[in-house]
Structure formats: structure tokens, C-alpha cells
Phi, psi and omega in degrees: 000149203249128195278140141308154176249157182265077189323330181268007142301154181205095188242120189293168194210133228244326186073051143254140195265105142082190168275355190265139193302121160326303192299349167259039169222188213257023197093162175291137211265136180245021184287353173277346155273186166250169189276140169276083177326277180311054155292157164277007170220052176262012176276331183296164151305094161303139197216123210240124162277135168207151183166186212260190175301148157065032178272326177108040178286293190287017130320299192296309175294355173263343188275316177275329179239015165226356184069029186253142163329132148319331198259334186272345186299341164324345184258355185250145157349097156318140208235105187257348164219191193273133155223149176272162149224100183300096171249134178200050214252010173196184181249342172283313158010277324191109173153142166289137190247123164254105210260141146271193162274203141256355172267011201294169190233119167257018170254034178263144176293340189300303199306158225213049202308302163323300172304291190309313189279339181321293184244038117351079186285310175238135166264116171264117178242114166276152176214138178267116168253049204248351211241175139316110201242028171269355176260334180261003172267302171261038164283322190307306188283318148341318191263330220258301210282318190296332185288287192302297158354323153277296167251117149297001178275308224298136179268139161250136217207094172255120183263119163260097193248180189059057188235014156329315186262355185255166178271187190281351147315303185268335164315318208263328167299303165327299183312321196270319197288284212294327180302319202273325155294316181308326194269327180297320166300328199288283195345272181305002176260001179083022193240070183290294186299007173290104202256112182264111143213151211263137223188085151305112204217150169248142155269010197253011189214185157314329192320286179326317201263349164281344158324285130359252219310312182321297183276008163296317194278345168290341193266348173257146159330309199255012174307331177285335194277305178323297206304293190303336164317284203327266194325346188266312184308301137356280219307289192288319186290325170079049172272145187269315148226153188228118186245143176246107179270142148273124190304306193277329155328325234012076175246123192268148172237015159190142181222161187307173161289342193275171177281155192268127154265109196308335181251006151299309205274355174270322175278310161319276151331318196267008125317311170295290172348280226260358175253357159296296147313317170290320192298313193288346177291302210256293180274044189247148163185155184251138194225113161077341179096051148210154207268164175266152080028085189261011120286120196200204211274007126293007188302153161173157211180143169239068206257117174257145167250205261216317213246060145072025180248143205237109138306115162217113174271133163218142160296107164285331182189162200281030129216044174245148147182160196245139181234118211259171187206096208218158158279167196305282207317326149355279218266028170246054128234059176311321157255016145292317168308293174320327167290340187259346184287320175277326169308277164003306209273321160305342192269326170288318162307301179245022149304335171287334185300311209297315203277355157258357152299334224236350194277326176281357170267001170287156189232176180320337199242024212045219216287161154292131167330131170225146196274158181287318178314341179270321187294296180250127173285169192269306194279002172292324189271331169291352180293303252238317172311152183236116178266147217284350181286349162338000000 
């Protein structure tokens, strides 16, 4: 079984992630500070870890957004206040993460229910289910009906975490009792219309982080528009799946239509991985006395594997990239593919236009909705693709 670290150590953590290169991260790490109510990026969305002591919150957020090994989160610091984190590393990217403490009191009059839930996009309530998970349900409900009071926008999101270590079996009973006690308190508390969804997760597999995504892709706007490239993209290339990663997370914030297979979506990660690692080996390099980029608009990486399906990675932009998932037989129309790949990429391009266009009309809870269709059309876009049964 695989060990947690024990949220009541007070161990220093130095905030280097790992072996994965500083210059691919999100910035100095702000947990050493107290949160600043007046920011200057309270126009981002915010998305609040919350859940009782030793649940793996700040765990999690160091394992998806700082690159740190799992085995070193063993190490960190009990989290005694509210702190922040500025992940804003692309422009779909973009928005703050708050870790709570877990002894926090949402009857103390200082807490400010109103502030904190007010511009709220997502709430992540972790529950270790490794534990007794009746104290966390009903912190949960506490938290999920005090929330809902404020803002009625708010995505709610429970990660049944640490199942690293259980069979498949008892995982899946967990899942179904706490989903079936969670919605039965809301139910008798008179709270029907809330909606909880539920997430198995580990740091020690993908689980986290496709988890991550999920809630990540409710907070951008512009995900219908994503989707729909992806499927155009698809469509003409005689692509099988398709992921838009944000490279240093690996978290995709838009993926095709079809259902995701975790381990398609695994081969994917570990592919960003090993073209991350080859580039900073190979491609780093001082120009001029200024350093290069080694992921940058030449990137691009090719993997066949055994049982005749073909990995293809391209940069969309320096922390974007789509990693495609197609057969060998495909892929000897290689520059077609390349080609609907720059249309895609252009395309993409200017949904970043729309969303700094669009940007002094965000309000606190992020972006105005916008449909994807109005941005890129179905038939704008088959103009420009070329389909490969041609």
C-alpha cells in the first residue's frame, strides 16, 4: 500500500518540483504567504481545495501543478492558513487555486463566506478514503450547502482520494456509499438541486490528474469551440483521439467527443514526459546570451508502438500541445495530417484572439460564456481542412 504524507509534520519543503525543469513550471509557489483579498487577479476564476486534515489537499496541488514526486509530498508542511496559487501559464490556463486548512471554521464570524465563495468557479472537497469518511461527509455538506448560499454558479467536485491502495472493488463500494450519503444529506437539508461530481484519484497513477482536467475544462468558456476543432480535426486526418495538454500540468482542457480512455490518456502524459525530457537534454541551448526554449513551434515527437497505433505530438504554443492517437495505416498521409494540423493551429489562435479580446468583460467568476460556433463555424472550418478520404 502506498504511504501519504501526515499533514501534522512540519518538515521544510525547499519548493523545487522534482527532476522536471523549473523554467516548465508555474512560478514561485505562494504558499508562504497569506492570501491577499484585494488581488489583482481576482478577475481569474478560483477553484478552493477543501476537505478535514491529512486528506492530501496540498499534496495534490503539488503533484499537478508543481511537478513534485509523489514520495517527496511526504514532506510538506502542514497547511495552518488560506494560501494561494497563480497557475496562469496559457491563456485557457488561467486561475487560482486556494488551499484550506482543514480545521477551518465556517461559523467563526472572521471568515468572510461571502468574499471567499462569491468568485468561486470550482470547489474541490477532498475525502481520504483510506479513513473513516463520516466526519468528511459531514464537513462536506457543511461546506458544499454554506457555498451554495452564496454562489449557486459553483462546480462542485469530490475527489474520493488515496485508493491507490484499495481493490477495485472496495473502491467502487466507497464510491457508490459516499455518492449515496452525500446527495441523501443535501436531499434532507433541502438542497436537491445541487450537483456533486465524484472522482476517483491517487497522486501515485493519472487518476489526479485526469480528474484535474475535468474540472479544469468547466471553467473555460471557450471548450465547445475547442471540442468542436478537435472533432474537424479528427474528422479529416482519420484521427482515432485527440488531447490539447497543457504541457506543464499535464492536465487536457479539451479533448474530441468520443470517451476518453484512461490509458490512452496515460500514453499521452507519458509521451509529454519523455518529449520534455529529450528537448531539455538536447534542445536548451544560450543564443546571444539568451536562453532558448526548448519546447517551442518547432516541437514535435513520433511514437509507434507494437500493436500497429501511432503517437503524434505538435506544439501548439509554448505550453499548449495536441497529442494525437491514430493507426500506423493513417499515418502515410502524413502531410495532410500536417496540414489540417496548422489550419487547427490557426484556428486555435484565434479563439486566444477572442478571449483577450473579450477579456475587460471578465467578471469575478471568469470569462462570459461564448459558443464555440460563433467563434470558429462548422463550415468555416471544413473550408480550410483537407480530408485525407480525398
Amino acid at each position: 500500500m502506498s504511504s501519504y504524507p501526515d499533514d501534522e509534520e512540519v518538515v521544510p519543503f525547499d519548493g523545487h518540483a522534482g527532476s522536471f525543469p523549473k523554467e516548465f513550471g508555474y512560478g514561485a509557489f505562494d504558499g508562504d504567504h497569506d492570501v491577499t483579498l484585494s488581488s489583482n487577479n481576482e478577475q481569474k476564476p478560483r477553484i478552493l481545495l477543501m476537505g478535514l486534515r491529512r486528506s492530501g489537499k496540498s499534496s495534490i496541488q503539488k503533484v499537478v501543478f508543481h511537478k513534485m514526486s509523489p514520495n517527496e509530498t511526504l514532506f510538506l508542511e502542514s497547511t495552518n492558513k488560506i494560501v494561494k496559487d497563480d497557475i496562469n501559464n496559457s491563456s485557457f490556463v488561467q486561475f487560482q487555486i486556494w488551499d484550506f486548512p482543514g480545521q477551518i471554521d465556517f461559523f467563526d464570524s472572521t471568515f468572510d463566506s461571502d468574499m471567499i465563495f462569491g468568485g468561486c468557479g470550482a470547489l474541490v472537497f477532498v475525502i481520504d478514503a483510506q479513513d473513516d469518511y463520516m466526519d468528511a461527509l459531514n464537513k462536506l455538506n457543511i461546506t458544499v450547502t454554506k457555498a451554495y448560499k452564496v454562489n449557486q454558479n459553483i462546480k462542485f467536485e469530490v475527489f474520493i482520494h488515496k485508493v491507490d491502495g484499495l481493490g477495485d472493488d472496495f473502491k467502487m463500494e466507497s464510491q457508490r456509499d459516499i455518492h449515496q450519503r452525500a446527495n441523501d444529506d443535501l436531499s434532507d437539508a433541502g438542497y436537491d438541486k445541487i450537483h456533486l461530481s465524484f472522482h476517483l484519484t491517487s497522486i501515485y497513477d493519472h487518476s489526479i490528474f485526469e480528474a484535474f482536467s475535468k474540472v479544469v475544462q468547466k471553467l473555460i468558456p471557450q471548450l465547445p469551440a475547442l471540442e468542436n476543432l478537435l472533432n474537424i480535426l479528427n474528422t479529416n486526418s482519420a484521427i482515432e483521439k485527440s488531447f490539447l495538454f497543457d504541457v506543464v500540468s499535464k492536465i487536457y482542457i479539451a479533448t474530441d467527443s468520443t470517451p476518453v480512455d484512461m490509458q490512452s490518456y496515460e500514453l499521452c502524459c507519458d509521451m509529454i514526459d519523455v518529449v520534455i525530457d529529450v528537448s531539455w537534454i538536447y534542445g536548451y541551448s544560450v543564443r546571444d546570451e539568451q536562453e532558448t526554449t526548448a519546447f517551442d513551434e518547432q516541437s514535435s515527437s513520433l511514437i509507434k508502438l507494437n500493436n500497429g497505433t501511432v503517437l503524434y505530438l505538435r506544439e501548439v504554443n509554448k505550453f499548449l500541445a495536441l497529442v494525437c492517437i491514430l493507426r500506423e495505416d493513417n499515418f502515410d498521409h502524413k502531410g495532410v495530417i500536417d496540414y489540417n494540423f496548422l489550419c487547427f493551429r490557426e484556428a486555435i489562435q484565434q479563439v486566444f484572439e477572442l478571449r483577450n479580446k473579450h477579456q475587460s468583460m471578465t467578471n469575478s467568476s471568469g470569462s462570459p460564456i461564448i459558443n464555440g460556433k460563433n467563434i470558429v463555424g462548422d463550415t468555416h472550418m471544413n473550408s480550410s481542412f483537407i480530408d485525407e478520404t480525398n
